[in-house]
C-alpha cells in the first residue's frame, strides 16, 4: 500500500536519511525502530509530506505522492499522529475533533462519533480544554483526531512515549482493534519493544539514517539487532 524508495532527507547541509526503503502492505502493521536521533520522525514527516525529500519517492497504492502536500495525503487516507501527542491546548476536546473534521471536508458528522466510540473515555471530557488533559488522554485525543479523517492507513510516532502504563495498554488495544478488526494499515514508530512485538508483523530498524534490518520480529531478539534498539 505504501512504498518508500531510496529516500534521502536533509536539514540544510545535515543529511539525516540515506536511501531508506520501507513498505507497508495493506492491512499490515509495520514498526520502525531504532535509537533516538536515527531519523525515525524525519522518515514519517517525509512520508506525510511535512518535509521534502532530497531524493527518492513515496507512493500510495501505486501512485507517486512524493510531491503531494500533506492535506492531499490525508485526503487519500493517511492519518498522522505526530510525536509528542500534540493537541490544540486552548481548545476543548470537542473543538479539537471538530476543527480537524472541518479541515478535512467535514461532511459526515458520524466520523466524530465513531472516533469517540474508539475512545469512550474521552466522552466525559468533551468540554475540557485539551491542555488540561493528562499525557495519556492527550495521546488518545491525538489518535481520535486522526481517526476523524477516516484514514485507511494510520501513522503513529511513539504513541507510548511518556504515558502511564494503564493508558499504554488501552492504546495498544485500540491499535490492535483498528488494524486487525477494521483492517487499517499501520506504520508505527515505537521504542517500547514488548509493545511493538505484540502488535507488529514487520519491522524496519534504522541506524544513522539507513535501514539495518527489515523482516519479522523473530530476529529482533538476536544480539546483533538488539544492540541497534534503544533497549
Ligand atoms: N528541524 C531539524 N533541524 C535540524 N536537524 C534536525 C531537525 N529535526 C531533527 N534533526 C536531526 O535529525 C536527526 C534525526 O532526528 P529524528 O528524525 O527526530 O530522530 P528520531 O525520531 O529517530 O529520534 C537528529 O540528529 C536530529 O538532531
Ligand atoms: Mg522521533
PDB file of C-alpha atoms and ligand atoms in Angstrom:
ATOM      1  CA  UNK A   1       0.000   0.000   0.000  1.00  0.00           C
ATOM      2  CA  UNK A   2       2.761   2.410   1.000  1.00  0.00           C
ATOM      3  CA  UNK A   3       6.123   2.187  -0.670  1.00  0.00           C
ATOM      4  CA  UNK A   4       9.120   4.353   0.150  1.00  0.00           C
ATOM      5  CA  UNK A   5      12.142   4.009  -2.100  1.00  0.00           C
ATOM      6  CA  UNK A   6      15.637   5.466  -1.778  1.00  0.00           C
ATOM      7  CA  UNK A   7      14.508   8.290   0.495  1.00  0.00           C
ATOM      8  CA  UNK A   8      17.084  10.945   1.307  1.00  0.00           C
ATOM      9  CA  UNK A   9      16.250  13.842   3.605  1.00  0.00           C
ATOM     10  CA  UNK A  10      18.469  16.651   4.859  1.00  0.00           C
ATOM     11  CA  UNK A  11      18.102  19.626   7.172  1.00  0.00           C
ATOM     12  CA  UNK A  12      20.157  22.180   5.290  1.00  0.00           C
ATOM     13  CA  UNK A  13      23.574  20.588   4.936  1.00  0.00           C
ATOM     14  CA  UNK A  14      22.953  17.911   7.525  1.00  0.00           C
ATOM     15  CA  UNK A  15      21.711  14.809   5.770  1.00  0.00           C
ATOM     16  CA  UNK A  16      19.671  12.572   8.056  1.00  0.00           C
ATOM     17  CA  UNK A  17      18.230   9.813   5.824  1.00  0.00           C
ATOM     18  CA  UNK A  18      20.401   7.972   3.319  1.00  0.00           C
ATOM     19  CA  UNK A  19      18.391   5.945   0.824  1.00  0.00           C
ATOM     20  CA  UNK A  20      15.692   4.498   3.077  1.00  0.00           C
ATOM     21  CA  UNK A  21      13.352   1.827   1.678  1.00  0.00           C
ATOM     22  CA  UNK A  22      10.160   0.953   3.513  1.00  0.00           C
ATOM     23  CA  UNK A  23       6.983  -0.887   2.608  1.00  0.00           C
ATOM     24  CA  UNK A  24       3.645  -1.223   4.386  1.00  0.00           C
ATOM     25  CA  UNK A  25       1.286  -3.821   2.938  1.00  0.00           C
ATOM     26  CA  UNK A  26      -2.480  -3.268   3.057  1.00  0.00           C
ATOM     27  CA  UNK A  27      -3.853  -4.445   6.396  1.00  0.00           C
ATOM     28  CA  UNK A  28      -0.407  -4.967   7.898  1.00  0.00           C
ATOM     29  CA  UNK A  29       1.342  -3.346  10.831  1.00  0.00           C
ATOM     30  CA  UNK A  30       4.913  -2.273  10.229  1.00  0.00           C
ATOM     31  CA  UNK A  31       7.045  -0.978  13.078  1.00  0.00           C
ATOM     32  CA  UNK A  32      10.052   1.294  12.629  1.00  0.00           C
ATOM     33  CA  UNK A  33      12.572   1.044  15.450  1.00  0.00           C
ATOM     34  CA  UNK A  34      15.954   2.473  16.335  1.00  0.00           C
ATOM     35  CA  UNK A  35      17.636   4.647  18.929  1.00  0.00           C
ATOM     36  CA  UNK A  36      16.963   8.331  19.487  1.00  0.00           C
ATOM     37  CA  UNK A  37      18.199  10.514  16.663  1.00  0.00           C
ATOM     38  CA  UNK A  38      18.475   7.840  13.955  1.00  0.00           C
ATOM     39  CA  UNK A  39      15.837   9.542  11.786  1.00  0.00           C
ATOM     40  CA  UNK A  40      12.501   7.853  12.594  1.00  0.00           C
ATOM     41  CA  UNK A  41      10.485  11.060  12.950  1.00  0.00           C
ATOM     42  CA  UNK A  42      12.197  12.536   9.910  1.00  0.00           C
ATOM     43  CA  UNK A  43      11.114   9.461   7.932  1.00  0.00           C
ATOM     44  CA  UNK A  44       7.467   9.802   8.998  1.00  0.00           C
ATOM     45  CA  UNK A  45       7.482  13.533   8.271  1.00  0.00           C
ATOM     46  CA  UNK A  46       8.792  12.832   4.774  1.00  0.00           C
ATOM     47  CA  UNK A  47       6.172  10.098   4.281  1.00  0.00           C
ATOM     48  CA  UNK A  48       3.471  12.638   5.220  1.00  0.00           C
ATOM     49  CA  UNK A  49       4.904  15.450   3.097  1.00  0.00           C
ATOM     50  CA  UNK A  50       5.830  17.604   6.080  1.00  0.00           C
ATOM     51  CA  UNK A  51       9.472  17.504   4.917  1.00  0.00           C
ATOM     52  CA  UNK A  52      10.519  17.436   1.259  1.00  0.00           C
ATOM     53  CA  UNK A  53      12.928  14.638   0.359  1.00  0.00           C
ATOM     54  CA  UNK A  54      16.133  15.435  -1.484  1.00  0.00           C
ATOM     55  CA  UNK A  55      15.840  12.190  -3.421  1.00  0.00           C
ATOM     56  CA  UNK A  56      13.703   9.072  -3.540  1.00  0.00           C
ATOM     57  CA  UNK A  57       9.979   8.523  -3.784  1.00  0.00           C
ATOM     58  CA  UNK A  58       6.872   7.816  -1.758  1.00  0.00           C
ATOM     59  CA  UNK A  59       3.933   6.038  -3.339  1.00  0.00           C
ATOM     60  CA  UNK A  60       0.493   5.082  -2.083  1.00  0.00           C
ATOM     61  CA  UNK A  61      -1.498   2.358  -3.864  1.00  0.00           C
ATOM     62  CA  UNK A  62       0.975   2.576  -6.735  1.00  0.00           C
ATOM     63  CA  UNK A  63       0.508   6.328  -7.150  1.00  0.00           C
ATOM     64  CA  UNK A  64       3.543   8.598  -6.773  1.00  0.00           C
ATOM     65  CA  UNK A  65       2.716  11.074  -3.973  1.00  0.00           C
ATOM     66  CA  UNK A  66       6.260  12.377  -3.401  1.00  0.00           C
ATOM     67  CA  UNK A  67       5.293  15.960  -4.269  1.00  0.00           C
ATOM     68  CA  UNK A  68       1.792  15.941  -2.829  1.00  0.00           C
ATOM     69  CA  UNK A  69       1.103  18.363   0.061  1.00  0.00           C
ATOM     70  CA  UNK A  70       0.217  16.868   3.444  1.00  0.00           C
ATOM     71  CA  UNK A  71      -3.519  17.672   3.301  1.00  0.00           C
ATOM     72  CA  UNK A  72      -3.814  15.826  -0.016  1.00  0.00           C
ATOM     73  CA  UNK A  73      -2.206  12.777   1.572  1.00  0.00           C
ATOM     74  CA  UNK A  74      -4.706  12.975   4.414  1.00  0.00           C
ATOM     75  CA  UNK A  75      -7.483  13.077   1.834  1.00  0.00           C
ATOM     76  CA  UNK A  76      -6.067   9.932   0.214  1.00  0.00           C
ATOM     77  CA  UNK A  77      -6.477   8.144   3.538  1.00  0.00           C
ATOM     78  CA  UNK A  78      -3.269   8.714   5.501  1.00  0.00           C
ATOM     79  CA  UNK A  79      -3.840   9.637   9.145  1.00  0.00           C
ATOM     80  CA  UNK A  80      -0.870  11.013  11.104  1.00  0.00           C
ATOM     81  CA  UNK A  81      -0.332  11.128  14.874  1.00  0.00           C
ATOM     82  CA  UNK A  82       2.943  13.063  15.325  1.00  0.00           C
ATOM     83  CA  UNK A  83       5.386  12.523  18.173  1.00  0.00           C
ATOM     84  CA  UNK A  84       4.606  14.282  21.446  1.00  0.00           C
ATOM     85  CA  UNK A  85       0.806  13.931  21.349  1.00  0.00           C
ATOM     86  CA  UNK A  86       0.315  17.495  20.240  1.00  0.00           C
ATOM     87  CA  UNK A  87      -3.202  18.807  20.588  1.00  0.00           C
ATOM     88  CA  UNK A  88      -4.630  22.316  20.453  1.00  0.00           C
ATOM     89  CA  UNK A  89      -4.258  23.052  24.168  1.00  0.00           C
ATOM     90  CA  UNK A  90      -6.560  26.087  24.263  1.00  0.00           C
ATOM     91  CA  UNK A  91      -9.401  24.240  22.525  1.00  0.00           C
ATOM     92  CA  UNK A  92     -11.730  21.761  24.167  1.00  0.00           C
ATOM     93  CA  UNK A  93     -11.646  18.076  23.306  1.00  0.00           C
ATOM     94  CA  UNK A  94     -14.787  18.512  21.179  1.00  0.00           C
ATOM     95  CA  UNK A  95     -13.284  21.519  19.383  1.00  0.00           C
ATOM     96  CA  UNK A  96     -10.042  19.626  18.698  1.00  0.00           C
ATOM     97  CA  UNK A  97     -12.045  16.940  16.925  1.00  0.00           C
ATOM     98  CA  UNK A  98     -14.325  19.365  15.105  1.00  0.00           C
ATOM     99  CA  UNK A  99     -11.503  21.563  13.790  1.00  0.00           C
ATOM    100  CA  UNK A 100      -9.777  18.557  12.236  1.00  0.00           C
ATOM    101  CA  UNK A 101     -13.048  17.219  10.892  1.00  0.00           C
ATOM    102  CA  UNK A 102     -13.845  20.580   9.254  1.00  0.00           C
ATOM    103  CA  UNK A 103     -10.315  20.958   7.885  1.00  0.00           C
ATOM    104  CA  UNK A 104     -10.677  17.700   6.006  1.00  0.00           C
ATOM    105  CA  UNK A 105     -14.009  18.484   4.409  1.00  0.00           C
ATOM    106  CA  UNK A 106     -16.366  17.772   7.309  1.00  0.00           C
ATOM    107  CA  UNK A 107     -19.301  16.151   5.561  1.00  0.00           C
ATOM    108  CA  UNK A 108     -20.309  13.220   7.691  1.00  0.00           C
ATOM    109  CA  UNK A 109     -20.684  14.128  11.354  1.00  0.00           C
ATOM    110  CA  UNK A 110     -20.746  10.459  12.357  1.00  0.00           C
ATOM    111  CA  UNK A 111     -16.959  10.367  11.798  1.00  0.00           C
ATOM    112  CA  UNK A 112     -16.565  12.239  15.113  1.00  0.00           C
ATOM    113  CA  UNK A 113     -18.893   9.856  16.951  1.00  0.00           C
ATOM    114  CA  UNK A 114     -17.047   6.867  15.544  1.00  0.00           C
ATOM    115  CA  UNK A 115     -13.711   8.271  16.734  1.00  0.00           C
ATOM    116  CA  UNK A 116     -15.229   8.748  20.207  1.00  0.00           C
ATOM    117  CA  UNK A 117     -16.565   5.188  20.163  1.00  0.00           C
ATOM    118  CA  UNK A 118     -12.949   4.059  19.881  1.00  0.00           C
ATOM    119  CA  UNK A 119     -12.008   6.189  22.915  1.00  0.00           C
ATOM    120  CA  UNK A 120     -15.139   6.269  25.120  1.00  0.00           C
ATOM    121  CA  UNK A 121     -13.113   7.762  27.995  1.00  0.00           C
ATOM    122  CA  UNK A 122     -12.921  10.999  26.007  1.00  0.00           C
ATOM    123  CA  UNK A 123     -16.711  11.470  26.027  1.00  0.00           C
ATOM    124  CA  UNK A 124     -16.995  12.825  29.597  1.00  0.00           C
ATOM    125  CA  UNK A 125     -14.078  15.155  28.791  1.00  0.00           C
ATOM    126  CA  UNK A 126     -15.539  16.727  25.642  1.00  0.00           C
ATOM    127  CA  UNK A 127     -15.839  20.203  27.183  1.00  0.00           C
ATOM    128  CA  UNK A 128     -12.472  20.185  28.880  1.00  0.00           C
ATOM    129  CA  UNK A 129      -9.572  22.082  27.340  1.00  0.00           C
ATOM    130  CA  UNK A 130      -7.025  19.712  25.826  1.00  0.00           C
ATOM    131  CA  UNK A 131      -4.213  21.470  27.693  1.00  0.00           C
ATOM    132  CA  UNK A 132      -5.695  20.214  30.969  1.00  0.00           C
ATOM    133  CA  UNK A 133      -5.735  16.541  29.976  1.00  0.00           C
ATOM    134  CA  UNK A 134      -3.130  14.037  31.175  1.00  0.00           C
ATOM    135  CA  UNK A 135      -0.455  12.942  28.694  1.00  0.00           C
ATOM    136  CA  UNK A 136      -2.288   9.681  28.097  1.00  0.00           C
ATOM    137  CA  UNK A 137      -5.610  11.419  27.494  1.00  0.00           C
ATOM    138  CA  UNK A 138      -3.913  13.834  25.086  1.00  0.00           C
ATOM    139  CA  UNK A 139      -2.457  10.901  23.175  1.00  0.00           C
ATOM    140  CA  UNK A 140      -5.908   9.331  22.950  1.00  0.00           C
ATOM    141  CA  UNK A 141      -7.260  12.638  21.669  1.00  0.00           C
ATOM    142  CA  UNK A 142      -4.424  12.898  19.134  1.00  0.00           C
ATOM    143  CA  UNK A 143      -5.287   9.426  17.789  1.00  0.00           C
ATOM    144  CA  UNK A 144      -9.031  10.189  17.818  1.00  0.00           C
ATOM    145  CA  UNK A 145      -8.319  13.344  15.844  1.00  0.00           C
ATOM    146  CA  UNK A 146      -6.519  11.350  13.168  1.00  0.00           C
ATOM    147  CA  UNK A 147      -9.475   8.916  13.040  1.00  0.00           C
ATOM    148  CA  UNK A 148     -11.917  11.748  12.338  1.00  0.00           C
ATOM    149  CA  UNK A 149     -10.438  11.899   8.823  1.00  0.00           C
ATOM    150  CA  UNK A 150     -11.408   8.214   8.335  1.00  0.00           C
ATOM    151  CA  UNK A 151      -7.919   7.039   7.343  1.00  0.00           C
ATOM    152  CA  UNK A 152      -7.115   3.756   5.614  1.00  0.00           C
ATOM    153  CA  UNK A 153      -3.594   3.946   6.988  1.00  0.00           C
ATOM    154  CA  UNK A 154      -2.593   5.215  10.415  1.00  0.00           C
ATOM    155  CA  UNK A 155       0.905   6.551  11.036  1.00  0.00           C
ATOM    156  CA  UNK A 156       1.905   6.883  14.696  1.00  0.00           C
ATOM    157  CA  UNK A 157       5.140   8.288  16.109  1.00  0.00           C
ATOM    158  CA  UNK A 158       5.979   6.817  19.550  1.00  0.00           C
ATOM    159  CA  UNK A 159       2.422   6.734  20.901  1.00  0.00           C
ATOM    160  CA  UNK A 160       3.539   5.284  24.253  1.00  0.00           C
ATOM    161  CA  UNK A 161       6.268   7.839  24.959  1.00  0.00           C
ATOM    162  CA  UNK A 162       5.896   9.295  28.447  1.00  0.00           C
ATOM    163  CA  UNK A 163       2.482   7.762  29.063  1.00  0.00           C
ATOM    164  CA  UNK A 164       1.232   5.985  32.185  1.00  0.00           C
ATOM    165  CA  UNK A 165       1.165   2.148  31.847  1.00  0.00           C
ATOM    166  CA  UNK A 166      -2.630   1.787  32.181  1.00  0.00           C
ATOM    167  CA  UNK A 167      -3.177   4.000  29.141  1.00  0.00           C
ATOM    168  CA  UNK A 168      -0.388   2.280  27.196  1.00  0.00           C
ATOM    169  CA  UNK A 169      -2.473  -0.903  27.394  1.00  0.00           C
ATOM    170  CA  UNK A 170      -5.569   0.925  26.174  1.00  0.00           C
ATOM    171  CA  UNK A 171      -3.660   2.428  23.276  1.00  0.00           C
ATOM    172  CA  UNK A 172      -2.279  -0.995  22.388  1.00  0.00           C
ATOM    173  CA  UNK A 173      -5.820  -2.421  22.367  1.00  0.00           C
ATOM    174  CA  UNK A 174      -7.030   0.396  20.122  1.00  0.00           C
ATOM    175  CA  UNK A 175      -4.198  -0.030  17.614  1.00  0.00           C
ATOM    176  CA  UNK A 176      -4.905  -3.765  17.578  1.00  0.00           C
ATOM    177  CA  UNK A 177      -8.631  -3.188  17.004  1.00  0.00           C
ATOM    178  CA  UNK A 178      -8.018  -0.713  14.187  1.00  0.00           C
ATOM    179  CA  UNK A 179      -5.507  -2.988  12.479  1.00  0.00           C
ATOM    180  CA  UNK A 180      -6.925  -6.477  12.991  1.00  0.00           C
ATOM    181  CA  UNK A 181     -10.661  -5.815  13.025  1.00  0.00           C
ATOM    182  CA  UNK A 182     -11.048  -2.699  10.927  1.00  0.00           C
ATOM    183  CA  UNK A 183      -8.223  -3.539   8.534  1.00  0.00           C
ATOM    184  CA  UNK A 184      -6.316  -0.241   8.767  1.00  0.00           C
ATOM    185  CA  UNK A 185      -2.719  -0.474   7.665  1.00  0.00           C
ATOM    186  CA  UNK A 186      -0.461   0.874  10.425  1.00  0.00           C
ATOM    187  CA  UNK A 187       3.005   2.385  10.306  1.00  0.00           C
ATOM    188  CA  UNK A 188       4.244   2.671  13.875  1.00  0.00           C
ATOM    189  CA  UNK A 189       7.408   4.160  15.305  1.00  0.00           C
ATOM    190  CA  UNK A 190       7.956   2.583  18.695  1.00  0.00           C
ATOM    191  CA  UNK A 191      10.901   2.089  21.029  1.00  0.00           C
ATOM    192  CA  UNK A 192       8.987   0.000  23.565  1.00  0.00           C
ATOM    193  CA  UNK A 193       9.990  -3.455  22.337  1.00  0.00           C
ATOM    194  CA  UNK A 194       7.315  -5.571  24.104  1.00  0.00           C
ATOM    195  CA  UNK A 195       4.567  -3.321  22.790  1.00  0.00           C
ATOM    196  CA  UNK A 196       5.979  -3.442  19.251  1.00  0.00           C
ATOM    197  CA  UNK A 197       6.477  -7.221  19.349  1.00  0.00           C
ATOM    198  CA  UNK A 198       2.859  -7.815  20.350  1.00  0.00           C
ATOM    199  CA  UNK A 199       1.471  -5.667  17.544  1.00  0.00           C
ATOM    200  CA  UNK A 200       3.712  -5.669  14.502  1.00  0.00           C
ATOM    201  CA  UNK A 201       4.149  -8.210  11.726  1.00  0.00           C
ATOM    202  CA  UNK A 202       7.073  -6.459  10.019  1.00  0.00           C
ATOM    203  CA  UNK A 203       9.968  -4.482  11.446  1.00  0.00           C
ATOM    204  CA  UNK A 204      12.342  -1.968   9.961  1.00  0.00           C
ATOM    205  CA  UNK A 205      15.297  -0.941  12.120  1.00  0.00           C
ATOM    206  CA  UNK A 206      17.126   2.296  11.363  1.00  0.00           C
ATOM    207  CA  UNK A 207      20.620   3.258  12.408  1.00  0.00           C
ATOM    208  CA  UNK A 208      22.183   6.587  11.466  1.00  0.00           C
ATOM    209  CA  UNK A 209      19.660   7.166   8.695  1.00  0.00           C
ATOM    210  CA  UNK A 210      19.911   3.799   6.959  1.00  0.00           C
ATOM    211  CA  UNK A 211      17.892   0.593   7.199  1.00  0.00           C
ATOM    212  CA  UNK A 212      19.942  -2.024   9.044  1.00  0.00           C
ATOM    213  CA  UNK A 213      17.238  -4.660   9.483  1.00  0.00           C
ATOM    214  CA  UNK A 214      13.998  -5.469   7.711  1.00  0.00           C
ATOM    215  CA  UNK A 215      11.924  -8.526   8.489  1.00  0.00           C
ATOM    216  CA  UNK A 216       9.836 -10.374  11.031  1.00  0.00           C
ATOM    217  CA  UNK A 217      10.087  -9.902  14.776  1.00  0.00           C
ATOM    218  CA  UNK A 218      11.735 -13.241  15.492  1.00  0.00           C
ATOM    219  CA  UNK A 219      15.238 -11.917  14.832  1.00  0.00           C
ATOM    220  CA  UNK A 220      14.790  -8.706  16.817  1.00  0.00           C
ATOM    221  CA  UNK A 221      15.888 -10.547  19.941  1.00  0.00           C
ATOM    222  CA  UNK A 222      19.180 -11.505  18.274  1.00  0.00           C
ATOM    223  CA  UNK A 223      22.150  -9.823  19.865  1.00  0.00           C
ATOM    224  CA  UNK A 224      23.241  -8.035  16.686  1.00  0.00           C
ATOM    225  CA  UNK A 225      19.833  -6.473  16.111  1.00  0.00           C
ATOM    226  CA  UNK A 226      19.117  -5.826  19.788  1.00  0.00           C
ATOM    227  CA  UNK A 227      22.151  -3.588  20.058  1.00  0.00           C
ATOM    228  CA  UNK A 228      20.576  -1.281  17.484  1.00  0.00           C
ATOM    229  CA  UNK A 229      17.444  -0.784  19.561  1.00  0.00           C
ATOM    230  CA  UNK A 230      17.024   1.554  22.457  1.00  0.00           C
ATOM    231  CA  UNK A 231      16.537  -1.345  24.896  1.00  0.00           C
TER     232      UNK A 231
HETATM  233  N1  LIG B   1      14.332  20.505  12.428  1.00  0.00           N
HETATM  234  C1  LIG B   1      15.556  19.963  12.467  1.00  0.00           C
HETATM  235  N2  LIG B   1      16.639  20.668  12.070  1.00  0.00           N
HETATM  236  C2  LIG B   1      17.883  20.123  12.093  1.00  0.00           C
HETATM  237  N3  LIG B   1      18.146  18.870  12.488  1.00  0.00           N
HETATM  238  C3  LIG B   1      17.114  18.112  12.883  1.00  0.00           C
HETATM  239  C4  LIG B   1      15.769  18.617  12.893  1.00  0.00           C
HETATM  240  N4  LIG B   1      14.951  17.631  13.342  1.00  0.00           N
HETATM  241  C5  LIG B   1      15.736  16.567  13.598  1.00  0.00           C
HETATM  242  N5  LIG B   1      17.035  16.864  13.339  1.00  0.00           N
HETATM  243  C6  LIG B   1      18.167  15.940  13.471  1.00  0.00           C
HETATM  244  O1  LIG B   1      17.937  14.835  12.624  1.00  0.00           O
HETATM  245  C7  LIG B   1      18.344  13.631  13.256  1.00  0.00           C
HETATM  246  C8  LIG B   1      17.170  12.663  13.293  1.00  0.00           C
HETATM  247  O2  LIG B   1      16.148  13.189  14.111  1.00  0.00           O
HETATM  248  P1  LIG B   1      14.752  12.461  14.275  1.00  0.00           P
HETATM  249  O3  LIG B   1      14.215  12.139  12.932  1.00  0.00           O
HETATM  250  O4  LIG B   1      13.912  13.312  15.160  1.00  0.00           O
HETATM  251  O5  LIG B   1      15.190  11.112  15.005  1.00  0.00           O
HETATM  252  P2  LIG B   1      14.337  10.069  15.871  1.00  0.00           P
HETATM  253  O6  LIG B   1      12.902  10.331  15.626  1.00  0.00           O
HETATM  254  O7  LIG B   1      14.795   8.742  15.384  1.00  0.00           O
HETATM  255  O8  LIG B   1      14.730  10.288  17.303  1.00  0.00           O
HETATM  256  C9  LIG B   1      18.863  14.001  14.635  1.00  0.00           C
HETATM  257  O9  LIG B   1      20.263  14.103  14.562  1.00  0.00           O
HETATM  258  C10 LIG B   1      18.250  15.361  14.872  1.00  0.00           C
HETATM  259  O10 LIG B   1      19.082  16.138  15.696  1.00  0.00           O
HETATM  260 MG1  LIG B   2      11.329  10.791  16.939  1.00  0.00          MG
END
